[in-house]
Coordinates of C-alpha atoms and ligand atoms in Angstrom, one line a residue:
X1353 CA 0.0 0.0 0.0
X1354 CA 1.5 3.1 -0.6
X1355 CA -0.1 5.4 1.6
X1356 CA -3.9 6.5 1.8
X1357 CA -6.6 4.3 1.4
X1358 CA -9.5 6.0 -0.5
X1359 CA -13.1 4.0 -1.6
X1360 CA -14.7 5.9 -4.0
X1361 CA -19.2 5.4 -5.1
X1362 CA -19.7 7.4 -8.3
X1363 CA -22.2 7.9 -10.6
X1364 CA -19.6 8.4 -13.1
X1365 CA -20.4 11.1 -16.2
X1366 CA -18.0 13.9 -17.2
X1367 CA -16.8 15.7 -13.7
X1368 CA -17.0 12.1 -11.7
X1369 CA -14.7 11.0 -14.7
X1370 CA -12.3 14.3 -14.2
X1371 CA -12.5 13.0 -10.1
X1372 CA -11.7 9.5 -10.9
X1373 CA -8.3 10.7 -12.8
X1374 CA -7.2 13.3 -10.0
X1375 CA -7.6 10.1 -7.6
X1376 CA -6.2 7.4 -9.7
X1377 CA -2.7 9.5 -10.5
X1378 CA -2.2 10.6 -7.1
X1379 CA 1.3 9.6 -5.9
X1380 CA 0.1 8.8 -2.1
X1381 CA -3.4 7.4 -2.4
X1382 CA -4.2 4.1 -3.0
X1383 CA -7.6 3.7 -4.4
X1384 CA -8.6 0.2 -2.8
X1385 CA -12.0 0.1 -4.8
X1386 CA -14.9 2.0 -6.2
X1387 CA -18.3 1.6 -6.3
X1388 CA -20.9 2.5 -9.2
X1389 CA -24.6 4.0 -8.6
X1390 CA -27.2 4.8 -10.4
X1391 CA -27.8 9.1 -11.3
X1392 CA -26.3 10.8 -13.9
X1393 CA -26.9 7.8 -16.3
X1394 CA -28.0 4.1 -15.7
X1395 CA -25.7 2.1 -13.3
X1396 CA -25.0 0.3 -16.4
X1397 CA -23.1 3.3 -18.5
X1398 CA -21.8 4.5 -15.8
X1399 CA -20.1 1.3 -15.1
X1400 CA -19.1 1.5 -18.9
X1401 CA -17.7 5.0 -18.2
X1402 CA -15.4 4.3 -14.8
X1403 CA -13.9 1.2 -16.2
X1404 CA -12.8 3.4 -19.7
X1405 CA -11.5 5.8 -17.4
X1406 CA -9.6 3.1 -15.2
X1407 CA -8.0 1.6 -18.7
X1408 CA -7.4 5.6 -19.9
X1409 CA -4.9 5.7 -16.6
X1410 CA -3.7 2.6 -16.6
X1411 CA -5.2 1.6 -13.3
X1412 CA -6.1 -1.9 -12.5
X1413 CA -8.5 -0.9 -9.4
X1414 CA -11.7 -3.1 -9.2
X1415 CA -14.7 -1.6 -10.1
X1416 CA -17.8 -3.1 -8.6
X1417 CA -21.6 -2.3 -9.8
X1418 CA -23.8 -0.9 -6.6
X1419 CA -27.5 -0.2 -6.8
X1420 CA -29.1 1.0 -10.4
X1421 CA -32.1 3.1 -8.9
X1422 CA -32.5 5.0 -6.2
X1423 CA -34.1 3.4 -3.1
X1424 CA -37.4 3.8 -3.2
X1425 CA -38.2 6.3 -6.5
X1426 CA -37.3 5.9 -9.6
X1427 CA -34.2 6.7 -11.4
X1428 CA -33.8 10.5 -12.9
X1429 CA -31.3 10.9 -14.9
X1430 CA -29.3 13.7 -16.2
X1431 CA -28.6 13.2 -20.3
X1432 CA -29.2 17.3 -21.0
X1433 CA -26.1 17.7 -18.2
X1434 CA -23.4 15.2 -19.6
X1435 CA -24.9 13.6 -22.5
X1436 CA -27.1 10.4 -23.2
X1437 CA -23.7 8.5 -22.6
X1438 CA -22.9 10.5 -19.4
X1439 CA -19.5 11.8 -21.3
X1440 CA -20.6 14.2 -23.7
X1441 CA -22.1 12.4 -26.7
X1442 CA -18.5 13.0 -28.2
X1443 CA -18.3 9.0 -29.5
X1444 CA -16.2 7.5 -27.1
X1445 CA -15.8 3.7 -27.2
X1446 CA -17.8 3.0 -23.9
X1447 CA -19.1 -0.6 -23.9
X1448 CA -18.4 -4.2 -23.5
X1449 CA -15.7 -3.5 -20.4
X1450 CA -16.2 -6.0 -17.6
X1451 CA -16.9 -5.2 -14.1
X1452 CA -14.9 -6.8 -11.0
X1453 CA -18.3 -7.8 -9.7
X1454 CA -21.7 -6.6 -9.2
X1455 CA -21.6 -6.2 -5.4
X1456 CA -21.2 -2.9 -5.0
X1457 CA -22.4 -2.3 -1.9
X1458 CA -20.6 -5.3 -0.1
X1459 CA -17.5 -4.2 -1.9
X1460 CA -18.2 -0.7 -0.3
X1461 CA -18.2 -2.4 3.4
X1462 CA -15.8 -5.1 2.7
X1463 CA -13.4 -2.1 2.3
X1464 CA -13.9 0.3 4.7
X1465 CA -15.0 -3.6 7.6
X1466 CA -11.5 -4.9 6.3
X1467 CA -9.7 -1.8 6.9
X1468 CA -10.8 -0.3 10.1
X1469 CA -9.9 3.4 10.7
X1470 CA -7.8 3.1 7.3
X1471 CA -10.2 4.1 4.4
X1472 CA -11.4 7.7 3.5
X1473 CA -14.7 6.9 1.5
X1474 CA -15.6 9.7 -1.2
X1475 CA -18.8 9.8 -2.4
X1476 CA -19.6 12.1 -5.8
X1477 CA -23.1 10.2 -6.7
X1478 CA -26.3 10.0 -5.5
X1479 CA -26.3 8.2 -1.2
X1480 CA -28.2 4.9 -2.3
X1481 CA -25.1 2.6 -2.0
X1482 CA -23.8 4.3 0.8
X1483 CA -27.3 4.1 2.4
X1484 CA -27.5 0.3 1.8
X1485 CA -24.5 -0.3 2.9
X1486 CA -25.0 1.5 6.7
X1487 CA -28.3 -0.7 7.0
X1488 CA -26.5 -3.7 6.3
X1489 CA -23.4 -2.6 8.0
X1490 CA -23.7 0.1 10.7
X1491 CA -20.5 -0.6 12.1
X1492 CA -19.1 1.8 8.7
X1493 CA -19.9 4.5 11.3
X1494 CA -17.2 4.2 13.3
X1495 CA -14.9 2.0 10.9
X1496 CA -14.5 4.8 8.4
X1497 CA -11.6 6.8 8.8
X1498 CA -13.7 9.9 6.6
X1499 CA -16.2 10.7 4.3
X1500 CA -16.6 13.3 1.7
X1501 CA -19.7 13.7 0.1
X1502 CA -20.1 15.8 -3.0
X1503 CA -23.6 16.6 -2.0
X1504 CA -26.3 19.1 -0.7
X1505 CA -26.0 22.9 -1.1
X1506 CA -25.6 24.6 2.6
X1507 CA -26.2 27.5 0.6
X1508 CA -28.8 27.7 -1.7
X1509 CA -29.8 27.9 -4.7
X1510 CA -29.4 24.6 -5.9
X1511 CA -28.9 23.4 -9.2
X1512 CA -31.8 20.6 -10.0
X1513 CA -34.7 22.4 -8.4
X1514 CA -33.8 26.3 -6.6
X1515 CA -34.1 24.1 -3.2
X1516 CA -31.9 21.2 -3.8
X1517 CA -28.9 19.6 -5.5
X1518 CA -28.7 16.2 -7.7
X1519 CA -27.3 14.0 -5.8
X1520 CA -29.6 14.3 -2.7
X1521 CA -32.4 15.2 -5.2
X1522 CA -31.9 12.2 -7.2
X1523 CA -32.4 9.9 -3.8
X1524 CA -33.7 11.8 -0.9
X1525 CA -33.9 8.4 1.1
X1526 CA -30.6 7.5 0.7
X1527 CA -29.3 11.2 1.7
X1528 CA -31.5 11.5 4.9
X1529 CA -30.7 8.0 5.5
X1530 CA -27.2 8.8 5.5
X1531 CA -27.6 12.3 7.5
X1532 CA -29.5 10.4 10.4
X1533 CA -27.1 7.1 10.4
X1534 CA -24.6 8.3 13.5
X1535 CA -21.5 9.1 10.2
X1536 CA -19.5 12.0 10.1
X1537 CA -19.3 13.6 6.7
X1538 CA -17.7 16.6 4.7
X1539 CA -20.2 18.4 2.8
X1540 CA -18.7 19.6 -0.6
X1541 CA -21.9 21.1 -1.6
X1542 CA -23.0 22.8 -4.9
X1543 CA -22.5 26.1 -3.5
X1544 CA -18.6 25.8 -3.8
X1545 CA -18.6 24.4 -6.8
X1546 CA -20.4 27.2 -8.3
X1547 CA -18.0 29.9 -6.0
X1548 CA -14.7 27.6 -7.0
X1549 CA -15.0 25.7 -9.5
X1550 CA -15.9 26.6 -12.6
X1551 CA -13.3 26.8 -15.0
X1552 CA -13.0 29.2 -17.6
X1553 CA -12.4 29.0 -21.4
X1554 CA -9.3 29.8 -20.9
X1555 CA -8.2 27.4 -18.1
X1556 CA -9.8 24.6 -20.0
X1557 CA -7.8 25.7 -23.3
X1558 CA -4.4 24.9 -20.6
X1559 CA -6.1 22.0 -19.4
X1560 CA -6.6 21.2 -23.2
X1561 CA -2.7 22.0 -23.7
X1562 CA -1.6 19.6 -21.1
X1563 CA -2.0 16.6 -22.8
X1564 CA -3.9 13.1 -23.4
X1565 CA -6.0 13.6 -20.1
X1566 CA -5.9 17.0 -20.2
X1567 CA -7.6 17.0 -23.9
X1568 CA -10.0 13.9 -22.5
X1569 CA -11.2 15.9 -19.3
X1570 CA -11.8 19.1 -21.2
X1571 CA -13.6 17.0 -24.4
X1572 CA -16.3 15.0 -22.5
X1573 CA -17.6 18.7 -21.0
X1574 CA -18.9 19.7 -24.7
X1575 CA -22.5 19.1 -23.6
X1576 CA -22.1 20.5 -20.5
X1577 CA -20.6 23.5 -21.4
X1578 CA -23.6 23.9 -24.1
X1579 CA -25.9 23.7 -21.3
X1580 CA -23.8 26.2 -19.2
X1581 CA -24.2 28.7 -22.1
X1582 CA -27.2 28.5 -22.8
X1583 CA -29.0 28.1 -19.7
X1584 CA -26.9 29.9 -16.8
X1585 CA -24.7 33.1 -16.6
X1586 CA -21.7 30.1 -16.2
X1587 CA -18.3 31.0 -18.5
X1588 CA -17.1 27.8 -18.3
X1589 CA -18.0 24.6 -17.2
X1590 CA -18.2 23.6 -13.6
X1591 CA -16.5 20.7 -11.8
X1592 CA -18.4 19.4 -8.4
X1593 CA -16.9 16.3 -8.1
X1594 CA -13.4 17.4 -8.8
X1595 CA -13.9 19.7 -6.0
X1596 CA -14.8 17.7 -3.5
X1597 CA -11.8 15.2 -4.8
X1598 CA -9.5 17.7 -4.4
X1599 CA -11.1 18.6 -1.0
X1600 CA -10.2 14.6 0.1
X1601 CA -7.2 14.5 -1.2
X1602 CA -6.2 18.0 0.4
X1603 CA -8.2 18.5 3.6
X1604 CA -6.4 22.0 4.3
X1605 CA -7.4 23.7 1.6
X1606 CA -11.1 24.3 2.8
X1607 CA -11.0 28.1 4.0
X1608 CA -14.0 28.1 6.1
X1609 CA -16.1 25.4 7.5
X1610 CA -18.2 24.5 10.2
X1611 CA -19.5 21.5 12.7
X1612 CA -23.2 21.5 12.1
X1613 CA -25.8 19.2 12.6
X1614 CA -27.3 18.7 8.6
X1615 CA -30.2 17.0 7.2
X1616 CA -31.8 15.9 4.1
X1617 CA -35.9 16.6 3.4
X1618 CA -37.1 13.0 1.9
X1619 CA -40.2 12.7 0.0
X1620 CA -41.8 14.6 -2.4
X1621 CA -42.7 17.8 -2.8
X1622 CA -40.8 21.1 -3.6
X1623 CA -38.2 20.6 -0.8
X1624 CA -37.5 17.5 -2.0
X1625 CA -33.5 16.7 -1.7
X1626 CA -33.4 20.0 0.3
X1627 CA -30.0 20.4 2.6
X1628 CA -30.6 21.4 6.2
X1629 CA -28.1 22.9 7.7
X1630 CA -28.7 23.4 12.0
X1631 CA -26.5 26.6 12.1
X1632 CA -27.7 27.1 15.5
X1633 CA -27.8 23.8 16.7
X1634 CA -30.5 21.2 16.6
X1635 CA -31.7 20.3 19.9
X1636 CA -30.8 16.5 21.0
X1637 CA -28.9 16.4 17.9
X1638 CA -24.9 16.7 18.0
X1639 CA -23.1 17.7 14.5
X1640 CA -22.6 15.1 11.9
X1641 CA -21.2 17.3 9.3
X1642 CA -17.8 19.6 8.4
X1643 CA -19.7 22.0 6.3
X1644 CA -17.3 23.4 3.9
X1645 CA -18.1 27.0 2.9
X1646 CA -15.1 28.5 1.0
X1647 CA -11.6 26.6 -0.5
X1648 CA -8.5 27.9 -1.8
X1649 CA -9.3 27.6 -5.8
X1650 CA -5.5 27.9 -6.4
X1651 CA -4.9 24.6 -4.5
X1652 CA -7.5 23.1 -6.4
X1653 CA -6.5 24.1 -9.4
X1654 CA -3.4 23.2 -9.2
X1655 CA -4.4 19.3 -8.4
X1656 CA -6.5 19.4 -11.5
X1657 CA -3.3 20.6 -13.3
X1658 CA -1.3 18.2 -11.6
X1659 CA -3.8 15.3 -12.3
X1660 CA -4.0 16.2 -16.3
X1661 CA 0.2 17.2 -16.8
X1662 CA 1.3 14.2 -19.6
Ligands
RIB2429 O1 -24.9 18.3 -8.5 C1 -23.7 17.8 -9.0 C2 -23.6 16.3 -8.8 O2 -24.6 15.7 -9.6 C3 -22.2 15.8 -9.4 O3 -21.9 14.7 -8.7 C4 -22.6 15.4 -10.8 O4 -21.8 14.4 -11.3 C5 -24.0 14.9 -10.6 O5 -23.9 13.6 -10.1
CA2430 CA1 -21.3 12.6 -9.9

């Protein structure tokens, strides 16, 4: 092992794939599994999409297929974001790659079980494995070493209804679930994203410049970016899950945070997916979350930089 152990459940489409890369090629972390779910696209493409990435890097890290709908609704997807293939529609070659298994969620605990106080799980996808998981397992709670969740907005708006953000939009079960379970998270919400990390025409022409990954990470955004111009005051594209990679990877350079206690709104109904963040406390109810307000966008781009360089 060569240093950090990092589990990673994605729903992988064109920023989970850009997360993927910053995790796979960093020197001291040793990606010991990941985990597909069901959000962006079915659980089937994006199982298609993580294992082209995996052979893009060179990695051999198992991939293991989790749950392909949310828990109790039915799956939502997000084609008009990253593309019917969940990679931009740009006619990559993403089929007939072979998962390690299709035991996703076991594959989640067996990690973080076999590995006690070792493994820093990041989640950038909708909660439903990581849900399943803590019902079959609670012990995760107090096994896991950390979790980052690319989730939630602790400042609104969000970005699937003004309310709430996809991935606890997309399962609202799974997030509450998650939020009530007894786990300590890190909330990388959409609101930093949007204040951090959206990256320019310019940055993504260096990006571009940078090489093979570089040139990949930049070319699966096309439909995104389409969307962003079309639909938002965005100059660029933006890059959630990166952020909240980069947040993992580099814990110190969140800028302001705090200890809340946070919940998820289930159901249905127009506060579906809604965060909740208890900024004065919630009575009975310690904190469960590092809300992270503001990060260094230097630091993080100079991972991405890092991740992409030939
Ligand atoms: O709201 C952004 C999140 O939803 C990201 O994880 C993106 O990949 C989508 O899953
Ligand atoms: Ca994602």
């Amino acid at each position: 092992m060569t240093g950090r152990r990092f589990f990673i459940d994605t729903d992988t489409a064109t920023d989970d794939a850009v997360a993927l890369i910053m995790a796979l090629r960093q020197p001291d972390i040793d990606v010991i599994g990941i985990s597909i779910v069901a959000g962006n696209c079915s659980v089937e493409q994006a199982t298609q999409n993580a294992l082209y990435v995996r052979e893009l890097v060179g990695s051999s890290v198992p991939v293991h297929v989790g749950a392909d709908a949310p828990l109790i609704r039915a799956l939502e997807t997000a084609d008009h974001i990253h593309g019917v293939d969940g990679m931009g529609d740009i006619g990559l070659p993403l089929h007939g790659r072979i998962p390690d298994s299709h035991r996703g969620v076991q594959a989640m605990i067996d990690a973080i079980m076999d590995h006690p106080g070792e493994v820093e799980l990041i989640t950038i996808g909708p909660l439903t494995n990581l849900a399943l998981a803590l019902k079959l397992e609670p012990g995760i709670v107090d096994a896991v070493k950390r979790v980052v969740v690319m989730g939630g907005a602790a400042v609104l708006p969000g970005n699937v209804t003004p309310l709430a953000e996809f991935n606890f939009w997309a399962d609202p079960e799974a997030a509450h679930i998650v939020a009530n379970s007894g786990l300590h998270f890190e909330m990388a919400g959409w609101d930093i994203s949007m204040a951090h990390a959206v990256i320019d025409d310019e940055l993504a022409a260096e990006l571009q410049s940078l090489g093979e990954l570089g040139g990949f990470a930049v070319g699966i955004q096309a439909v995104l970016r389409e969307f962003c111009r079309e639909n938002t005051d965005r100059d660029g594209f933006d890059l959630p899950d990166p952020l909240a990679m980069a947040i993992a990877i580099d814990p110190a350079m969140v800028t302001r945070e705090s200890e809340r206690f946070v919940d998820v709104i289930h159901g249905d109904g127009p506060a579906r997916g809604m965060t909740i963040v208890h900024e004065h406390g919630a009575p009975g109810r310690e904190p469960n979350c590092r809300v992270i307000y503001e990060v260094d966008r230097e630091r993080f781009v100079a991972l991405l930089r890092g991740a992409m360089q030939a």
